[in-house]
Short mmCIF file of C-alpha atoms and ligand atoms in Angstrom, two decimals:
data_model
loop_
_atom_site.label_atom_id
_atom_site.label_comp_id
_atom_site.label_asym_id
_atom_site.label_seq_id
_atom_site.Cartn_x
_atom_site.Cartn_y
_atom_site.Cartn_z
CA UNK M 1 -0.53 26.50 10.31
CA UNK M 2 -0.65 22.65 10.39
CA UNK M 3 1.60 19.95 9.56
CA UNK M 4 0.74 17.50 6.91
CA UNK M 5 2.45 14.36 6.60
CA UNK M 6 2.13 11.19 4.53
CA UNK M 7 0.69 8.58 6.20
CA UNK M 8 1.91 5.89 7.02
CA UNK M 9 0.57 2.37 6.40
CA UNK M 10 1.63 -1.33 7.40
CA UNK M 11 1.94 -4.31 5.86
CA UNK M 12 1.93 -7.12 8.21
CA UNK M 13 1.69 -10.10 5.59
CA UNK M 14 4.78 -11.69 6.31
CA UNK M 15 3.90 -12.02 10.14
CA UNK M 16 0.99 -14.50 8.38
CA UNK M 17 4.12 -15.59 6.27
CA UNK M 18 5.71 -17.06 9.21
CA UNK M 19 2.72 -17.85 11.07
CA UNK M 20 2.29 -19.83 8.20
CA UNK M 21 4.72 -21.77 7.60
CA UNK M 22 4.02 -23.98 10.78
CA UNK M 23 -0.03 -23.75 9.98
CA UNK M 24 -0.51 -22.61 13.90
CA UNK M 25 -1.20 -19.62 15.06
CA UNK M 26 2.56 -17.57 16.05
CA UNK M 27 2.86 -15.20 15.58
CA UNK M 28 -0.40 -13.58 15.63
CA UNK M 29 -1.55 -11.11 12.78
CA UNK M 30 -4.01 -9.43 14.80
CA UNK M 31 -1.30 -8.92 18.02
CA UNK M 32 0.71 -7.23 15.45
CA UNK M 33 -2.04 -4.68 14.17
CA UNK M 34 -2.64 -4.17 17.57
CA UNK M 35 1.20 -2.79 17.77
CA UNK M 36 0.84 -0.83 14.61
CA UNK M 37 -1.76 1.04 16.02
CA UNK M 38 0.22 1.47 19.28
CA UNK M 39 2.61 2.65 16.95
CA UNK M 40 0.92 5.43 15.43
CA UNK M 41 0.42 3.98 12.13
CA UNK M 42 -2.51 5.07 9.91
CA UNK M 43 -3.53 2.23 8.36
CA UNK M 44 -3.10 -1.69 8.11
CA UNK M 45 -2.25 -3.49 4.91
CA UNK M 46 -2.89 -6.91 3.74
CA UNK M 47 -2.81 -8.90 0.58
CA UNK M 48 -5.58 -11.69 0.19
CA UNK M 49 -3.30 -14.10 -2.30
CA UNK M 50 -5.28 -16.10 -4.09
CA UNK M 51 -2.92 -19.28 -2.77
CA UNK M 52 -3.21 -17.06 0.67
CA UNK M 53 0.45 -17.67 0.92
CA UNK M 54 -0.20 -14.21 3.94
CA UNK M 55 -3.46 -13.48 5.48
CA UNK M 56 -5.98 -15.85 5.39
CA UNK M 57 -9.72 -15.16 4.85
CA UNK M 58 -10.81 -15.66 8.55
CA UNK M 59 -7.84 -12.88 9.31
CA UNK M 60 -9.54 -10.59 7.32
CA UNK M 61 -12.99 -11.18 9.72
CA UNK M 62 -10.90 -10.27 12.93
CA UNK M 63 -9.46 -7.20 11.82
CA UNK M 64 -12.61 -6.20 10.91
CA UNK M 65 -14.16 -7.53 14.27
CA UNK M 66 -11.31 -5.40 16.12
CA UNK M 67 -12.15 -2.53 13.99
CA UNK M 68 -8.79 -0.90 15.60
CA UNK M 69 -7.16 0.76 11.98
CA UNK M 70 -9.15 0.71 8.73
CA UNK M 71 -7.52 -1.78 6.64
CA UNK M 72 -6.51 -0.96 3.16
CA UNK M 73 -7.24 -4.88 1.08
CA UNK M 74 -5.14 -5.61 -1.42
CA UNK M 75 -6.49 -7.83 -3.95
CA UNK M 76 -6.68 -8.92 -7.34
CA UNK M 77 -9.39 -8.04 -9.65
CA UNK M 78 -11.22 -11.26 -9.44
CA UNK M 79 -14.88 -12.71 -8.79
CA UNK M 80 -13.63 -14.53 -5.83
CA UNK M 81 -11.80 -11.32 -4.19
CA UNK M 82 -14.61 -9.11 -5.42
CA UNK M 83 -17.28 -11.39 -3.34
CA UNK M 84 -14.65 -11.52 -0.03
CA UNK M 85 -14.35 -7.42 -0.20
CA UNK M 86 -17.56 -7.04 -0.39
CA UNK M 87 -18.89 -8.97 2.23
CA UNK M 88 -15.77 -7.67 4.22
CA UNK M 89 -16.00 -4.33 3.77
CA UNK M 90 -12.29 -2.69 4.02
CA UNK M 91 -12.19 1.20 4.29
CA UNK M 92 -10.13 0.87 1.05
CA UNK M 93 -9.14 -2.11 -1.87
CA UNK M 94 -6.28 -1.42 -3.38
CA UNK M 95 -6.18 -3.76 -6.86
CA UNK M 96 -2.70 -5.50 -7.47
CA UNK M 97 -1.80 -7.74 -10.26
CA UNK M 98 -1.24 -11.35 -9.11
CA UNK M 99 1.17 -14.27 -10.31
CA UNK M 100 1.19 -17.55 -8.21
CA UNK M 101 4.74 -17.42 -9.12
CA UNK M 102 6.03 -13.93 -7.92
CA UNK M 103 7.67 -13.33 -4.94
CA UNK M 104 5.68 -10.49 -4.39
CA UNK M 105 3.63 -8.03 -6.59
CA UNK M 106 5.90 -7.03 -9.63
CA UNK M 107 4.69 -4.45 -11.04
CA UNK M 108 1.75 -2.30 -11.56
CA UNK M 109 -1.79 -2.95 -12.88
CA UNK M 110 -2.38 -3.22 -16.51
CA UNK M 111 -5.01 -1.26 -17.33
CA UNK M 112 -6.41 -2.82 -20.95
CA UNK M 113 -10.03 -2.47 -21.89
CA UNK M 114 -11.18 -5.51 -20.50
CA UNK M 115 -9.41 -4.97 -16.82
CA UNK M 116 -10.98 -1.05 -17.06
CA UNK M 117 -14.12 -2.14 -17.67
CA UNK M 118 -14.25 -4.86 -14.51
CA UNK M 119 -12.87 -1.99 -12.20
CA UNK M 120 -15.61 0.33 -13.56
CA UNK M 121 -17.96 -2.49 -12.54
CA UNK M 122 -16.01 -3.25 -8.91
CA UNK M 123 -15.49 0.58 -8.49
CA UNK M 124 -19.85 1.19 -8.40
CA UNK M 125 -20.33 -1.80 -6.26
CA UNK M 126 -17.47 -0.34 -3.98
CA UNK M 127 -19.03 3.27 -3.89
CA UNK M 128 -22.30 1.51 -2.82
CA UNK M 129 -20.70 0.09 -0.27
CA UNK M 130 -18.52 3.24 1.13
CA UNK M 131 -15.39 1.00 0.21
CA UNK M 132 -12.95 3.51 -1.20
CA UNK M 133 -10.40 2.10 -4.09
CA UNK M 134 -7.34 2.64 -4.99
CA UNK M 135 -5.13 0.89 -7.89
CA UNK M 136 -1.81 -0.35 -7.40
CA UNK M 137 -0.09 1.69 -10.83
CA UNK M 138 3.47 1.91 -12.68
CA UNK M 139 4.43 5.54 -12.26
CA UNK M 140 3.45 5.90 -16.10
CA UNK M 141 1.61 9.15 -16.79
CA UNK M 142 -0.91 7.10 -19.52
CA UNK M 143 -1.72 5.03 -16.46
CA UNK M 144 -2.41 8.52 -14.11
CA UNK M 145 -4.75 9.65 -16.52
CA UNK M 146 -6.65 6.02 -16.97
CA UNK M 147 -6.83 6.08 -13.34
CA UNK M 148 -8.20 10.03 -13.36
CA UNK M 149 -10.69 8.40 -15.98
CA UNK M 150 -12.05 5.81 -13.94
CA UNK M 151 -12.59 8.24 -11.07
CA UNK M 152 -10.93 6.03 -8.61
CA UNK M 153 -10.46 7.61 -4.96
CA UNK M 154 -6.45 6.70 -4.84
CA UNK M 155 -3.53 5.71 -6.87
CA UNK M 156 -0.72 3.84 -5.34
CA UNK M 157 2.68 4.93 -7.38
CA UNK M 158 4.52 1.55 -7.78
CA UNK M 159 8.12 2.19 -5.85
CA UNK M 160 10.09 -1.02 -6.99
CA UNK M 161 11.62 -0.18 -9.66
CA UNK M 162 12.77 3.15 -7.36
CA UNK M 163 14.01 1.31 -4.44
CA UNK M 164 15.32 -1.84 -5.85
CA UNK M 165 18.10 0.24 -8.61
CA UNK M 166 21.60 -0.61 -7.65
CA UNK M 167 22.78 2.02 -10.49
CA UNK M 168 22.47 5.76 -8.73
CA UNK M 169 21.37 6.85 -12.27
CA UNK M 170 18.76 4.33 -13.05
CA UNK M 171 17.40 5.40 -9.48
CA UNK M 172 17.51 8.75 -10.61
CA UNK M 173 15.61 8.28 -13.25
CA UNK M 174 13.07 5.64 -11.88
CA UNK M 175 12.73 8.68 -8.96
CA UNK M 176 11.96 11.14 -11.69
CA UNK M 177 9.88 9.23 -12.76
CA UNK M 178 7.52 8.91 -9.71
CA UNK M 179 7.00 12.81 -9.81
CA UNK M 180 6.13 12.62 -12.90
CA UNK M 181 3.47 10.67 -12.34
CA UNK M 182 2.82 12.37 -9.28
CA UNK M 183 2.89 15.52 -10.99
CA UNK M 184 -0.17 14.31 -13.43
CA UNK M 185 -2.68 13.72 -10.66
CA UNK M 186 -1.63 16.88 -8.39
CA UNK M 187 -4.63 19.07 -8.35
CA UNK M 188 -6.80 16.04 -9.11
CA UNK M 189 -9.48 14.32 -6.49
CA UNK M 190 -7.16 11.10 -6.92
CA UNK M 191 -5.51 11.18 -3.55
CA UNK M 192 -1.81 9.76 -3.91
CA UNK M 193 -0.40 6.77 -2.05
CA UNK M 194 3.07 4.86 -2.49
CA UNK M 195 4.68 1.76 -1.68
CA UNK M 196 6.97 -1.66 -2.04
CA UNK M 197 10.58 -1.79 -1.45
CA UNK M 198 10.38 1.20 0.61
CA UNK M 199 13.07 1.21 4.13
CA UNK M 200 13.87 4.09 6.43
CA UNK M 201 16.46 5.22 3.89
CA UNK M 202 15.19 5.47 0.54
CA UNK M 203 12.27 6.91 1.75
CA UNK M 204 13.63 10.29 2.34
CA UNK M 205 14.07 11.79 -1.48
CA UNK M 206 10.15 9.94 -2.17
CA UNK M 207 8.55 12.67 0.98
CA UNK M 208 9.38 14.79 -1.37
CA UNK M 209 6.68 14.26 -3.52
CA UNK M 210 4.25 17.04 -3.09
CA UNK M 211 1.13 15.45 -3.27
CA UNK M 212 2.08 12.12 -1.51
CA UNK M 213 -0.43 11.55 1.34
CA UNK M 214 0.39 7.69 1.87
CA UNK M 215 3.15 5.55 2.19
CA UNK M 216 2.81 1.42 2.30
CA UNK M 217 5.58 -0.58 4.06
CA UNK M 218 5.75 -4.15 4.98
CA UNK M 219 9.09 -5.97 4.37
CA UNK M 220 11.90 -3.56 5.62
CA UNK M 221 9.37 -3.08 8.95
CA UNK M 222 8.97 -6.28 9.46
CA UNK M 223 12.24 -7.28 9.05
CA UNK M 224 13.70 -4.61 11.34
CA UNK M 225 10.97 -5.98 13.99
CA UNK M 226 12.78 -8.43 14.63
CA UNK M 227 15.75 -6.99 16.36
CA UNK M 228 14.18 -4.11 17.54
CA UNK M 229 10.41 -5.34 18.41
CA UNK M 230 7.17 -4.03 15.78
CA UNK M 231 6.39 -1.08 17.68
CA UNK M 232 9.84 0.60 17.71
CA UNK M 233 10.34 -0.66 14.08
CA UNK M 234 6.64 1.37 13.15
CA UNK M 235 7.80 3.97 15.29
CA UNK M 236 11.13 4.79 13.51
CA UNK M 237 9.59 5.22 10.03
CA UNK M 238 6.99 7.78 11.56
CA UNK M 239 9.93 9.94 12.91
CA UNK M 240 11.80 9.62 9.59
CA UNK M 241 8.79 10.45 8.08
CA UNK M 242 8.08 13.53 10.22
CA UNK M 243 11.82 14.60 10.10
CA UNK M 244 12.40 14.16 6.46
CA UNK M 245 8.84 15.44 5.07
CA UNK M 246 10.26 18.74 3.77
CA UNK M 247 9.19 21.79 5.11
CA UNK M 248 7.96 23.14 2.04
CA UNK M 249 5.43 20.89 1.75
CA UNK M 250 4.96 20.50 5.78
CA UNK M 251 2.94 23.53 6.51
CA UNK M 252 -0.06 24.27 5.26
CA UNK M 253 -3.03 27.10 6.18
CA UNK M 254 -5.38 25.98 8.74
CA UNK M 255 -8.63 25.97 6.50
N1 PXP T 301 1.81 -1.53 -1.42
C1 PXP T 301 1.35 -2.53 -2.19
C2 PXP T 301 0.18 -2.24 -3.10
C3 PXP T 301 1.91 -3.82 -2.13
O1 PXP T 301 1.44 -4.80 -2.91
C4 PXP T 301 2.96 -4.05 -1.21
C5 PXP T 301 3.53 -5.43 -1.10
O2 PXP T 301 2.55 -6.33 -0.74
C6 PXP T 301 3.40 -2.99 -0.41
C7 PXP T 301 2.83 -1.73 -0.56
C8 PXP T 301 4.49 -3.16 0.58
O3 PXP T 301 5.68 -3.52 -0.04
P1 PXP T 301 6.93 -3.94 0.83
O4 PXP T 301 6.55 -5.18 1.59
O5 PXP T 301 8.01 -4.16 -0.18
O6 PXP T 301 7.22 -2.79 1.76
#
């Protein structure tokens, strides 16, 4: 037998937040992915705003110079992000809608005709290129099944709604939601992700998701860093993570 957890994957935008916000170079993006990894996280995660309020472009080049975690690109489904992820290469885009005026990303994709049709386009350059993508979705089941259609390799369930409800009922129901959705891509080749507004805490009733292979954290990581330092903040979601997963789901046959 073998354990199978989610993985875990981290944000580390809002270190370029603060970096930012004197335009020098504290603290350092890449010193941070450099804890993650130390950490044992699986992945690092970055937004390319188009106002690159976080990372910046030349960022994006050092990660991929350090090559120490493949880096999952967030990004909005635009000519000028399509050219950057290209030339950068990320083991995985994930495609997030984009206002200059949101706080952070609201909600999921909208998948219309016209946005389907440019991620058919982005998804064949993307294969060509060994970049795997994933889109950023509402847990709707119409929006599982547009994703199954576009034979994308990943869908992140949207968790905001989930982990921003005051009301125990409407978090009830947003959480019901999320299986649902989860529910219409299990036994599918879309692999299943989640994130955004996740923390220590109301992580534990989303591991129970089945088919959930990924979770995305930045902000509750982040800002727990800075009390307890970024590796022990990484370090606590991981044991949540591999104390809460339940069993059930936990042990699988060695194949
Ligand atoms: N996943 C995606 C696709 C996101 O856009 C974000 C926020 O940038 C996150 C995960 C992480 O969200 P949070 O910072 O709220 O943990």
């Amino acid at each position: 037998m073998r354990q199978i957890f989610p993985e875990l994957g981290v944000n580390i935008d809002h270190v370029a937040t603060l970096r930012n916000t004197r335009e020098g170079f504290d603290p350092d993006p890449l010193s941070a992915a450099v804890l993650v990894k130390k950490a044992g996280a699986s992945q690092l995660v970055c937004h390319l705003r188009e106002d690159r309020r976080h990372i910046r472009d030349p960022d994006l080049f050092l990660f991929r110079s350090w090559k120490g975690l493949p880096v999952n690109l967030e990004m909005a489904m635009t000519d000028e992000m399509t050219i950057i992820a290209l030339e950068v290469q990320p083991a995985l885009v994930t495609l997030v809608p984009e206002r200059r005026e949101e706080r952070t990303t609201e909600g999921g994709l909208v998948l219309g005709p016209d946005m389907c049709r440019r991620i058919e386009e982005f998804r064949k350059k993307c294969q060509e290129c060994g970049i795997r993508l994933s889109l950023f979705l509402a847990p709707d089941p119409l929006d599982m099944e547009r994703a199954m259609d576009l034979g994308v390799d990943q869908v992140e369930l949207h968790t905001g709604e989930y982990a921003n409800a005051r009301d125990p009922l409407i978090r009830e129901r947003e959480l019901e939601r999320l299986f649902r959705a989860a529910d219409r891509v299990s036994g599918s080749p879309v692999r299943l992700a989640a994130g955004h507004g996740l923390d220590r805490d109301n992580l534990v009733p989303v591991l129970a998701i089945e088919n959930l292979m990924e979770v995305n954290i930045g902000h509750s990581i982040i800002a727990r860093s800075l009390f307890v330092g970024l590796e022990k903040a990484v370090i606590e979601v991981l044991d949540r993570i591999r104390q809460e997963t339940p069993l059930a789901r936990r042990e699988a046959p060695l194949s």
